[in-house]
Amino acid sequence: MPPRPTSILKAIIMGPPGSGKGTVSNRIVTKFSLHHISSGDILRHHIRNNTELGVEAKKFTSSGLLVPDNLVTKLILSELKQIEDRSWLLDGFPRTVSQAEELDSNYNVDVVLNLDVPFDTITDRISKRWIHPASGRTYNLDFNPPVTAGKDDATGEDLVQREDDKPESVKKRLELYSDMTKPLLDYYSNQDKVVSFSGTETNVIWPHIQSFLQKKTGSD
């Protein structure tokens, strides 16, 4: 079992799609025993279990609509109330300043971990991802390319690139992320709570995050 932090830590992790945020979050949770709270996972859990909030959220998702900010906030706060004696890592929440203000009215966030990965690096990384639709096997032209270009190793069938993985789509997603998160980063920066970790590879960034959190939590 990893050691529990000597003090309760309330943290948020932010990073653009393709920045390695999922991998970093898993490492933080494993190393420091933080409770990982993903807004997407929480939303799906409530909908699947037909909770009162889940039923309300499903009215929007079933119609292809975004769940309103105030409802997502209720979902997250209901989860946090259950773990008030534990350290946690928020992932995917807050997304707006209004959500951040509501969170602040209930909890004192200690730190916002911001993954600062160049957009060119992310675009290049994601745009080199190809999949075999039938099996879901994923290839990357740099890290694990197929034996035969454009073909699945097991079946020899054609590989395809998802629309979301094409360079122009990735750039649009990153621009949208930047526009959405800038006000949020400014909000927390004004409170001196943002700590940014820059780099192009997760394994290069991670040691700096680990060292920072060790000092922050008083763990070895």
mmCIF file of N, CA and C in Angstrom, residues 49-174:
data_model
loop_
_atom_site.group_PDB
_atom_site.id
_atom_site.type_symbol
_atom_site.label_atom_id
_atom_site.label_comp_id
_atom_site.label_asym_id
_atom_site.label_seq_id
_atom_site.Cartn_x
_atom_site.Cartn_y
_atom_site.Cartn_z
ATOM 1 N N ASN A 49 -26.855 4.232 -12.420
ATOM 2 C CA ASN A 49 -27.534 3.765 -11.215
ATOM 3 C C ASN A 49 -28.863 4.483 -10.953
ATOM 4 N N ASN A 50 -29.262 5.315 -11.909
ATOM 5 C CA ASN A 50 -30.560 6.000 -11.815
ATOM 6 C C ASN A 50 -30.755 6.736 -10.493
ATOM 7 N N THR A 51 -29.699 7.402 -10.043
ATOM 8 C CA THR A 51 -29.844 8.228 -8.846
ATOM 9 C C THR A 51 -30.700 9.444 -9.207
ATOM 10 N N GLU A 52 -31.104 10.185 -8.190
ATOM 11 C CA GLU A 52 -31.926 11.368 -8.450
ATOM 12 C C GLU A 52 -31.209 12.337 -9.389
ATOM 13 N N LEU A 53 -29.930 12.576 -9.116
ATOM 14 C CA LEU A 53 -29.165 13.479 -9.975
ATOM 15 C C LEU A 53 -28.894 12.839 -11.336
ATOM 16 N N GLY A 54 -28.706 11.523 -11.343
ATOM 17 C CA GLY A 54 -28.458 10.814 -12.591
ATOM 18 C C GLY A 54 -29.644 10.871 -13.537
ATOM 19 N N VAL A 55 -30.836 10.714 -12.985
ATOM 20 C CA VAL A 55 -32.059 10.795 -13.794
ATOM 21 C C VAL A 55 -32.199 12.186 -14.409
ATOM 22 N N GLU A 56 -31.869 13.193 -13.599
ATOM 23 C CA GLU A 56 -31.938 14.567 -14.089
ATOM 24 C C GLU A 56 -30.917 14.808 -15.200
ATOM 25 N N ALA A 57 -29.707 14.261 -15.003
ATOM 26 C CA ALA A 57 -28.651 14.438 -16.006
ATOM 27 C C ALA A 57 -28.985 13.717 -17.306
ATOM 28 N N LYS A 58 -29.635 12.557 -17.194
ATOM 29 C CA LYS A 58 -29.950 11.750 -18.377
ATOM 30 C C LYS A 58 -30.913 12.473 -19.308
ATOM 31 N N LYS A 59 -31.733 13.355 -18.764
ATOM 32 C CA LYS A 59 -32.662 14.128 -19.596
ATOM 33 C C LYS A 59 -31.885 14.944 -20.635
ATOM 34 N N PHE A 60 -30.684 15.354 -20.266
ATOM 35 C CA PHE A 60 -29.870 16.155 -21.176
ATOM 36 C C PHE A 60 -29.027 15.264 -22.090
ATOM 37 N N THR A 61 -28.355 14.270 -21.507
ATOM 38 C CA THR A 61 -27.467 13.429 -22.316
ATOM 39 C C THR A 61 -28.225 12.625 -23.361
ATOM 40 N N SER A 62 -29.431 12.181 -23.027
ATOM 41 C CA SER A 62 -30.215 11.381 -23.976
ATOM 42 C C SER A 62 -30.682 12.212 -25.163
ATOM 43 N N SER A 63 -30.663 13.524 -24.991
ATOM 44 C CA SER A 63 -31.044 14.424 -26.083
ATOM 45 C C SER A 63 -29.830 15.008 -26.786
ATOM 46 N N GLY A 64 -28.644 14.517 -26.411
ATOM 47 C CA GLY A 64 -27.417 14.999 -27.026
ATOM 48 C C GLY A 64 -26.988 16.364 -26.531
ATOM 49 N N LEU A 65 -27.509 16.766 -25.364
ATOM 50 C CA LEU A 65 -27.186 18.075 -24.805
ATOM 51 C C LEU A 65 -26.144 17.957 -23.696
ATOM 52 N N LEU A 66 -25.403 19.033 -23.470
ATOM 53 C CA LEU A 66 -24.452 19.069 -22.367
ATOM 54 C C LEU A 66 -25.203 19.187 -21.044
ATOM 55 N N VAL A 67 -24.712 18.498 -20.038
ATOM 56 C CA VAL A 67 -25.296 18.611 -18.704
ATOM 57 C C VAL A 67 -24.953 19.998 -18.161
ATOM 58 N N PRO A 68 -25.940 20.751 -17.674
ATOM 59 C CA PRO A 68 -25.688 22.116 -17.184
ATOM 60 C C PRO A 68 -24.637 22.168 -16.078
ATOM 61 N N ASP A 69 -23.917 23.277 -16.024
ATOM 62 C CA ASP A 69 -22.853 23.464 -15.036
ATOM 63 C C ASP A 69 -23.331 23.207 -13.611
ATOM 64 N N ASN A 70 -24.510 23.746 -13.266
ATOM 65 C CA ASN A 70 -24.964 23.629 -11.876
ATOM 66 C C ASN A 70 -25.270 22.193 -11.492
ATOM 67 N N LEU A 71 -25.712 21.378 -12.457
ATOM 68 C CA LEU A 71 -26.003 19.974 -12.168
ATOM 69 C C LEU A 71 -24.709 19.182 -12.000
ATOM 70 N N VAL A 72 -23.722 19.459 -12.851
ATOM 71 C CA VAL A 72 -22.419 18.807 -12.702
ATOM 72 C C VAL A 72 -21.806 19.169 -11.349
ATOM 73 N N THR A 73 -21.955 20.413 -10.952
ATOM 74 C CA THR A 73 -21.428 20.857 -9.650
ATOM 75 C C THR A 73 -22.086 20.089 -8.513
ATOM 76 N N LYS A 74 -23.397 19.893 -8.590
ATOM 77 C CA LYS A 74 -24.101 19.118 -7.567
ATOM 78 C C LYS A 74 -23.565 17.688 -7.486
ATOM 79 N N LEU A 75 -23.319 17.090 -8.649
ATOM 80 C CA LEU A 75 -22.798 15.715 -8.692
ATOM 81 C C LEU A 75 -21.438 15.624 -7.997
ATOM 82 N N ILE A 76 -20.566 16.570 -8.317
ATOM 83 C CA ILE A 76 -19.216 16.548 -7.739
ATOM 84 C C ILE A 76 -19.254 16.828 -6.243
ATOM 85 N N LEU A 77 -20.008 17.818 -5.826
ATOM 86 C CA LEU A 77 -20.077 18.149 -4.398
ATOM 87 C C LEU A 77 -20.676 17.015 -3.588
ATOM 88 N N SER A 78 -21.646 16.286 -4.173
ATOM 89 C CA SER A 78 -22.220 15.144 -3.460
ATOM 90 C C SER A 78 -21.176 14.051 -3.260
ATOM 91 N N GLU A 79 -20.277 13.912 -4.228
ATOM 92 C CA GLU A 79 -19.188 12.929 -4.112
ATOM 93 C C GLU A 79 -18.170 13.373 -3.067
ATOM 94 N N LEU A 80 -17.823 14.645 -3.071
ATOM 95 C CA LEU A 80 -16.821 15.155 -2.130
ATOM 96 C C LEU A 80 -17.297 15.056 -0.681
ATOM 97 N N LYS A 81 -18.590 15.205 -0.462
ATOM 98 C CA LYS A 81 -19.129 15.120 0.896
ATOM 99 C C LYS A 81 -18.906 13.743 1.508
ATOM 100 N N GLN A 82 -18.775 12.738 0.642
ATOM 101 C CA GLN A 82 -18.593 11.369 1.130
ATOM 102 C C GLN A 82 -17.150 11.064 1.513
ATOM 103 N N ILE A 83 -16.228 11.926 1.125
ATOM 104 C CA ILE A 83 -14.803 11.643 1.369
ATOM 105 C C ILE A 83 -14.113 12.849 1.997
ATOM 106 N N GLU A 84 -14.785 13.527 2.893
ATOM 107 C CA GLU A 84 -14.232 14.764 3.452
ATOM 108 C C GLU A 84 -12.986 14.539 4.301
ATOM 109 N N ASP A 85 -12.744 13.297 4.714
ATOM 110 C CA ASP A 85 -11.559 13.009 5.529
ATOM 111 C C ASP A 85 -10.408 12.465 4.684
ATOM 112 N N ARG A 86 -10.535 12.539 3.362
ATOM 113 C CA ARG A 86 -9.507 11.985 2.476
ATOM 114 C C ARG A 86 -8.966 13.041 1.522
ATOM 115 N N SER A 87 -7.765 12.804 1.057
ATOM 116 C CA SER A 87 -7.193 13.657 0.018
ATOM 117 C C SER A 87 -7.816 13.291 -1.324
ATOM 118 N N TRP A 88 -8.001 14.297 -2.184
ATOM 119 C CA TRP A 88 -8.600 13.993 -3.479
ATOM 120 C C TRP A 88 -7.966 14.773 -4.617
ATOM 121 N N LEU A 89 -8.196 14.223 -5.823
ATOM 122 C CA LEU A 89 -7.702 14.823 -7.055
ATOM 123 C C LEU A 89 -8.880 14.954 -8.010
ATOM 124 N N LEU A 90 -9.254 16.193 -8.303
ATOM 125 C CA LEU A 90 -10.356 16.456 -9.226
ATOM 126 C C LEU A 90 -9.839 16.489 -10.661
ATOM 127 N N ASP A 91 -10.536 15.771 -11.536
ATOM 128 C CA ASP A 91 -10.126 15.645 -12.931
ATOM 129 C C ASP A 91 -11.347 15.940 -13.815
ATOM 130 N N GLY A 92 -11.292 17.022 -14.587
ATOM 131 C CA GLY A 92 -12.416 17.387 -15.441
ATOM 132 C C GLY A 92 -13.404 18.328 -14.781
ATOM 133 N N PHE A 93 -13.090 18.741 -13.597
ATOM 134 C CA PHE A 93 -13.923 19.688 -12.849
ATOM 135 C C PHE A 93 -13.016 20.487 -11.923
ATOM 136 N N PRO A 94 -13.254 21.795 -11.800
ATOM 137 C CA PRO A 94 -14.235 22.603 -12.509
ATOM 138 C C PRO A 94 -13.796 22.906 -13.938
ATOM 139 N N ARG A 95 -14.793 23.263 -14.776
ATOM 140 C CA ARG A 95 -14.520 23.652 -16.153
ATOM 141 C C ARG A 95 -14.766 25.145 -16.383
ATOM 142 N N THR A 96 -15.490 25.752 -15.465
ATOM 143 C CA THR A 96 -15.817 27.173 -15.602
ATOM 144 C C THR A 96 -15.524 27.893 -14.293
ATOM 145 N N VAL A 97 -15.408 29.203 -14.376
ATOM 146 C CA VAL A 97 -15.142 30.007 -13.180
ATOM 147 C C VAL A 97 -16.308 29.893 -12.201
ATOM 148 N N SER A 98 -17.529 29.844 -12.705
ATOM 149 C CA SER A 98 -18.687 29.721 -11.805
ATOM 150 C C SER A 98 -18.640 28.421 -11.022
ATOM 151 N N GLN A 99 -18.210 27.333 -11.660
ATOM 152 C CA GLN A 99 -18.054 26.059 -10.951
ATOM 153 C C GLN A 99 -16.934 26.163 -9.919
ATOM 154 N N ALA A 100 -15.845 26.834 -10.276
ATOM 155 C CA ALA A 100 -14.723 27.009 -9.357
ATOM 156 C C ALA A 100 -15.143 27.811 -8.131
ATOM 157 N N GLU A 101 -15.949 28.837 -8.346
ATOM 158 C CA GLU A 101 -16.419 29.662 -7.233
ATOM 159 C C GLU A 101 -17.316 28.853 -6.301
ATOM 160 N N GLU A 102 -18.162 28.010 -6.875
ATOM 161 C CA GLU A 102 -19.037 27.166 -6.058
ATOM 162 C C GLU A 102 -18.208 26.146 -5.276
ATOM 163 N N LEU A 103 -17.186 25.593 -5.921
ATOM 164 C CA LEU A 103 -16.292 24.657 -5.233
ATOM 165 C C LEU A 103 -15.586 25.365 -4.086
ATOM 166 N N ASP A 104 -15.109 26.585 -4.334
ATOM 167 C CA ASP A 104 -14.398 27.355 -3.311
ATOM 168 C C ASP A 104 -15.288 27.693 -2.113
ATOM 169 N N SER A 105 -16.572 27.812 -2.358
ATOM 170 C CA SER A 105 -17.481 28.134 -1.252
ATOM 171 C C SER A 105 -17.702 26.936 -0.333
ATOM 172 N N ASN A 106 -17.266 25.757 -0.786
ATOM 173 C CA ASN A 106 -17.426 24.544 0.018
ATOM 174 C C ASN A 106 -16.095 23.946 0.482
ATOM 175 N N TYR A 107 -15.055 24.110 -0.328
ATOM 176 C CA TYR A 107 -13.755 23.499 -0.016
ATOM 177 C C TYR A 107 -12.627 24.458 -0.381
ATOM 178 N N ASN A 108 -11.534 24.344 0.327
ATOM 179 C CA ASN A 108 -10.347 25.136 0.037
ATOM 180 C C ASN A 108 -9.386 24.304 -0.801
ATOM 181 N N VAL A 109 -9.330 24.569 -2.094
ATOM 182 C CA VAL A 109 -8.417 23.852 -2.988
ATOM 183 C C VAL A 109 -6.986 24.254 -2.678
ATOM 184 N N ASP A 110 -6.117 23.269 -2.519
ATOM 185 C CA ASP A 110 -4.716 23.551 -2.169
ATOM 186 C C ASP A 110 -3.858 23.884 -3.380
ATOM 187 N N VAL A 111 -4.064 23.141 -4.464
ATOM 188 C CA VAL A 111 -3.185 23.332 -5.620
ATOM 189 C C VAL A 111 -3.889 22.888 -6.898
ATOM 190 N N VAL A 112 -3.542 23.568 -7.996
ATOM 191 C CA VAL A 112 -4.002 23.197 -9.331
ATOM 192 C C VAL A 112 -2.767 22.780 -10.130
ATOM 193 N N LEU A 113 -2.696 21.507 -10.477
ATOM 194 C CA LEU A 113 -1.576 20.974 -11.249
ATOM 195 C C LEU A 113 -1.897 21.147 -12.736
ATOM 196 N N ASN A 114 -1.107 21.943 -13.410
ATOM 197 C CA ASN A 114 -1.375 22.249 -14.822
ATOM 198 C C ASN A 114 -0.299 21.617 -15.709
ATOM 199 N N LEU A 115 -0.719 20.723 -16.597
ATOM 200 C CA LEU A 115 0.212 20.078 -17.523
ATOM 201 C C LEU A 115 0.359 20.958 -18.759
ATOM 202 N N ASP A 116 1.542 21.516 -18.918
ATOM 203 C CA ASP A 116 1.823 22.452 -20.000
ATOM 204 C C ASP A 116 2.612 21.735 -21.094
ATOM 205 N N VAL A 117 1.869 21.093 -21.994
ATOM 206 C CA VAL A 117 2.481 20.349 -23.100
ATOM 207 C C VAL A 117 2.221 21.118 -24.396
ATOM 208 N N PRO A 118 3.268 21.384 -25.187
ATOM 209 C CA PRO A 118 3.079 22.168 -26.420
ATOM 210 C C PRO A 118 2.007 21.569 -27.321
ATOM 211 N N PHE A 119 1.158 22.426 -27.854
ATOM 212 C CA PHE A 119 0.075 21.946 -28.719
ATOM 213 C C PHE A 119 0.612 21.246 -29.965
ATOM 214 N N ASP A 120 1.751 21.688 -30.477
ATOM 215 C CA ASP A 120 2.336 21.034 -31.659
ATOM 216 C C ASP A 120 2.699 19.590 -31.344
ATOM 217 N N THR A 121 3.204 19.362 -30.140
ATOM 218 C CA THR A 121 3.569 18.009 -29.723
ATOM 219 C C THR A 121 2.329 17.130 -29.644
ATOM 220 N N ILE A 122 1.262 17.668 -29.053
ATOM 221 C CA ILE A 122 0.024 16.901 -28.910
ATOM 222 C C ILE A 122 -0.584 16.593 -30.276
ATOM 223 N N THR A 123 -0.620 17.586 -31.147
ATOM 224 C CA THR A 123 -1.180 17.392 -32.486
ATOM 225 C C THR A 123 -0.420 16.312 -33.232
ATOM 226 N N ASP A 124 0.912 16.366 -33.160
ATOM 227 C CA ASP A 124 1.747 15.373 -33.842
ATOM 228 C C ASP A 124 1.514 13.984 -33.261
ATOM 229 N N ARG A 125 1.405 13.895 -31.935
ATOM 230 C CA ARG A 125 1.233 12.608 -31.258
ATOM 231 C C ARG A 125 -0.107 11.961 -31.626
ATOM 232 N N ILE A 126 -1.180 12.734 -31.529
ATOM 233 C CA ILE A 126 -2.514 12.185 -31.766
ATOM 234 C C ILE A 126 -2.745 11.891 -33.243
ATOM 235 N N SER A 127 -2.213 12.749 -34.112
ATOM 236 C CA SER A 127 -2.456 12.565 -35.542
ATOM 237 C C SER A 127 -1.724 11.347 -36.112
ATOM 238 N N LYS A 128 -0.838 10.765 -35.318
ATOM 239 C CA LYS A 128 -0.141 9.552 -35.758
ATOM 240 C C LYS A 128 -0.796 8.284 -35.224
ATOM 241 N N ARG A 129 -2.004 8.453 -34.647
ATOM 242 C CA ARG A 129 -2.737 7.312 -34.083
ATOM 243 C C ARG A 129 -3.698 6.754 -35.130
ATOM 244 N N TRP A 130 -3.613 5.451 -35.378
ATOM 245 C CA TRP A 130 -4.490 4.758 -36.316
ATOM 246 C C TRP A 130 -5.094 3.540 -35.613
ATOM 247 N N ILE A 131 -6.300 3.171 -36.017
ATOM 248 C CA ILE A 131 -6.962 2.054 -35.340
ATOM 249 C C ILE A 131 -7.474 1.016 -36.335
ATOM 250 N N HIS A 132 -7.658 -0.202 -35.789
ATOM 251 C CA HIS A 132 -8.332 -1.275 -36.538
ATOM 252 C C HIS A 132 -9.760 -1.317 -36.018
ATOM 253 N N PRO A 133 -10.748 -0.853 -36.796
ATOM 254 C CA PRO A 133 -12.115 -0.686 -36.295
ATOM 255 C C PRO A 133 -12.732 -1.938 -35.679
ATOM 256 N N ALA A 134 -12.528 -3.086 -36.278
ATOM 257 C CA ALA A 134 -13.194 -4.306 -35.817
ATOM 258 C C ALA A 134 -12.741 -4.750 -34.432
ATOM 259 N N SER A 135 -11.449 -4.584 -34.141
ATOM 260 C CA SER A 135 -10.900 -5.073 -32.870
ATOM 261 C C SER A 135 -10.641 -3.963 -31.866
ATOM 262 N N GLY A 136 -10.490 -2.727 -32.362
ATOM 263 C CA GLY A 136 -10.140 -1.627 -31.474
ATOM 264 C C GLY A 136 -8.648 -1.489 -31.252
ATOM 265 N N ARG A 137 -7.853 -2.352 -31.918
ATOM 266 C CA ARG A 137 -6.399 -2.246 -31.758
ATOM 267 C C ARG A 137 -5.921 -0.875 -32.237
ATOM 268 N N THR A 138 -5.021 -0.295 -31.437
ATOM 269 C CA THR A 138 -4.534 1.046 -31.748
ATOM 270 C C THR A 138 -3.042 1.008 -32.057
ATOM 271 N N TYR A 139 -2.664 1.747 -33.056
ATOM 272 C CA TYR A 139 -1.261 1.861 -33.446
ATOM 273 C C TYR A 139 -0.847 3.327 -33.412
ATOM 274 N N ASN A 140 0.438 3.543 -33.174
ATOM 275 C CA ASN A 140 1.003 4.883 -33.287
ATOM 276 C C ASN A 140 2.218 4.780 -34.196
ATOM 277 N N LEU A 141 2.267 5.627 -35.189
ATOM 278 C CA LEU A 141 3.323 5.518 -36.196
ATOM 279 C C LEU A 141 4.715 5.699 -35.625
ATOM 280 N N ASP A 142 4.819 6.317 -34.443
ATOM 281 C CA ASP A 142 6.119 6.505 -33.799
ATOM 282 C C ASP A 142 6.429 5.390 -32.802
ATOM 283 N N PHE A 143 5.436 5.086 -31.898
ATOM 284 C CA PHE A 143 5.707 4.203 -30.758
ATOM 285 C C PHE A 143 5.452 2.728 -31.049
ATOM 286 N N ASN A 144 4.375 2.427 -31.755
ATOM 287 C CA ASN A 144 4.096 1.026 -32.079
ATOM 288 C C ASN A 144 3.441 0.929 -33.457
ATOM 289 N N PRO A 145 4.241 1.182 -34.488
ATOM 290 C CA PRO A 145 3.700 1.159 -35.848
ATOM 291 C C PRO A 145 3.330 -0.257 -36.287
ATOM 292 N N PRO A 146 2.399 -0.391 -37.228
ATOM 293 C CA PRO A 146 2.076 -1.720 -37.756
ATOM 294 C C PRO A 146 3.252 -2.268 -38.557
ATOM 295 N N VAL A 147 3.321 -3.587 -38.644
ATOM 296 C CA VAL A 147 4.408 -4.211 -39.404
ATOM 297 C C VAL A 147 4.354 -3.762 -40.866
ATOM 298 N N THR A 148 3.140 -3.782 -41.418
ATOM 299 C CA THR A 148 2.918 -3.304 -42.782
ATOM 300 C C THR A 148 2.138 -2.001 -42.719
ATOM 301 N N ALA A 149 2.659 -0.965 -43.321
ATOM 302 C CA ALA A 149 2.032 0.347 -43.242
ATOM 303 C C ALA A 149 0.562 0.296 -43.650
ATOM 304 N N GLY A 150 -0.294 0.846 -42.755
ATOM 305 C CA GLY A 150 -1.711 0.941 -43.074
ATOM 306 C C GLY A 150 -2.513 -0.326 -42.882
ATOM 307 N N LYS A 151 -1.873 -1.403 -42.353
ATOM 308 C CA LYS A 151 -2.553 -2.686 -42.200
ATOM 309 C C LYS A 151 -2.481 -3.196 -40.760
ATOM 310 N N ASP A 152 -3.556 -3.838 -40.308
ATOM 311 C CA ASP A 152 -3.581 -4.440 -38.980
ATOM 312 C C ASP A 152 -2.657 -5.651 -38.948
ATOM 313 N N ASP A 153 -1.865 -5.770 -37.884
ATOM 314 C CA ASP A 153 -0.895 -6.862 -37.792
ATOM 315 C C ASP A 153 -1.554 -8.238 -37.804
ATOM 316 N N ALA A 154 -2.692 -8.372 -37.101
ATOM 317 C CA ALA A 154 -3.328 -9.686 -36.943
ATOM 318 C C ALA A 154 -4.137 -10.108 -38.161
ATOM 319 N N THR A 155 -4.838 -9.169 -38.774
ATOM 320 C CA THR A 155 -5.770 -9.535 -39.853
ATOM 321 C C THR A 155 -5.339 -9.065 -41.234
ATOM 322 N N GLY A 156 -4.456 -8.091 -41.286
ATOM 323 C CA GLY A 156 -4.063 -7.530 -42.571
ATOM 324 C C GLY A 156 -5.084 -6.559 -43.137
ATOM 325 N N GLU A 157 -6.133 -6.278 -42.332
ATOM 326 C CA GLU A 157 -7.176 -5.361 -42.790
ATOM 327 C C GLU A 157 -6.704 -3.916 -42.667
ATOM 328 N N ASP A 158 -7.408 -3.040 -43.373
ATOM 329 C CA ASP A 158 -7.015 -1.631 -43.396
ATOM 330 C C ASP A 158 -7.176 -0.973 -42.031
ATOM 331 N N LEU A 159 -6.235 -0.102 -41.700
ATOM 332 C CA LEU A 159 -6.348 0.753 -40.518
ATOM 333 C C LEU A 159 -7.001 2.064 -40.931
ATOM 334 N N VAL A 160 -7.696 2.691 -39.991
ATOM 335 C CA VAL A 160 -8.331 3.973 -40.289
ATOM 336 C C VAL A 160 -7.943 4.980 -39.212
ATOM 337 N N GLN A 161 -8.103 6.225 -39.564
ATOM 338 C CA GLN A 161 -7.854 7.296 -38.601
ATOM 339 C C GLN A 161 -9.186 7.928 -38.233
ATOM 340 N N ARG A 162 -9.469 8.002 -36.927
ATOM 341 C CA ARG A 162 -10.715 8.625 -36.481
ATOM 342 C C ARG A 162 -10.718 10.097 -36.877
ATOM 343 N N GLU A 163 -11.903 10.602 -37.146
ATOM 344 C CA GLU A 163 -12.021 12.014 -37.500
ATOM 345 C C GLU A 163 -11.425 12.908 -36.411
ATOM 346 N N ASP A 164 -11.645 12.517 -35.147
ATOM 347 C CA ASP A 164 -11.143 13.309 -34.019
ATOM 348 C C ASP A 164 -9.623 13.323 -33.939
ATOM 349 N N ASP A 165 -8.975 12.359 -34.598
ATOM 350 C CA ASP A 165 -7.517 12.254 -34.526
ATOM 351 C C ASP A 165 -6.807 12.944 -35.693
ATOM 352 N N LYS A 166 -7.568 13.438 -36.642
ATOM 353 C CA LYS A 166 -6.954 14.126 -37.773
ATOM 354 C C LYS A 166 -6.437 15.491 -37.317
ATOM 355 N N PRO A 167 -5.306 15.931 -37.872
ATOM 356 C CA PRO A 167 -4.655 17.157 -37.383
ATOM 357 C C PRO A 167 -5.583 18.357 -37.250
ATOM 358 N N GLU A 168 -6.439 18.586 -38.249
ATOM 359 C CA GLU A 168 -7.312 19.763 -38.191
ATOM 360 C C GLU A 168 -8.320 19.656 -37.042
ATOM 361 N N SER A 169 -8.778 18.420 -36.759
ATOM 362 C CA SER A 169 -9.716 18.213 -35.649
ATOM 363 C C SER A 169 -9.026 18.406 -34.308
ATOM 364 N N VAL A 170 -7.800 17.885 -34.208
ATOM 365 C CA VAL A 170 -7.040 18.022 -32.961
ATOM 366 C C VAL A 170 -6.788 19.496 -32.655
ATOM 367 N N LYS A 171 -6.409 20.249 -33.665
ATOM 368 C CA LYS A 171 -6.137 21.679 -33.470
ATOM 369 C C LYS A 171 -7.376 22.420 -32.974
ATOM 370 N N LYS A 172 -8.528 22.081 -33.533
ATOM 371 C CA LYS A 172 -9.771 22.731 -33.109
ATOM 372 C C LYS A 172 -10.089 22.404 -31.653
ATOM 373 N N ARG A 173 -9.887 21.124 -31.261
ATOM 374 C CA ARG A 173 -10.133 20.719 -29.871
ATOM 375 C C ARG A 173 -9.197 21.444 -28.923
ATOM 376 N N LEU A 174 -7.947 21.604 -29.319
ATOM 377 C CA LEU A 174 -6.973 22.276 -28.463
ATOM 378 C C LEU A 174 -7.279 23.767 -28.339
#
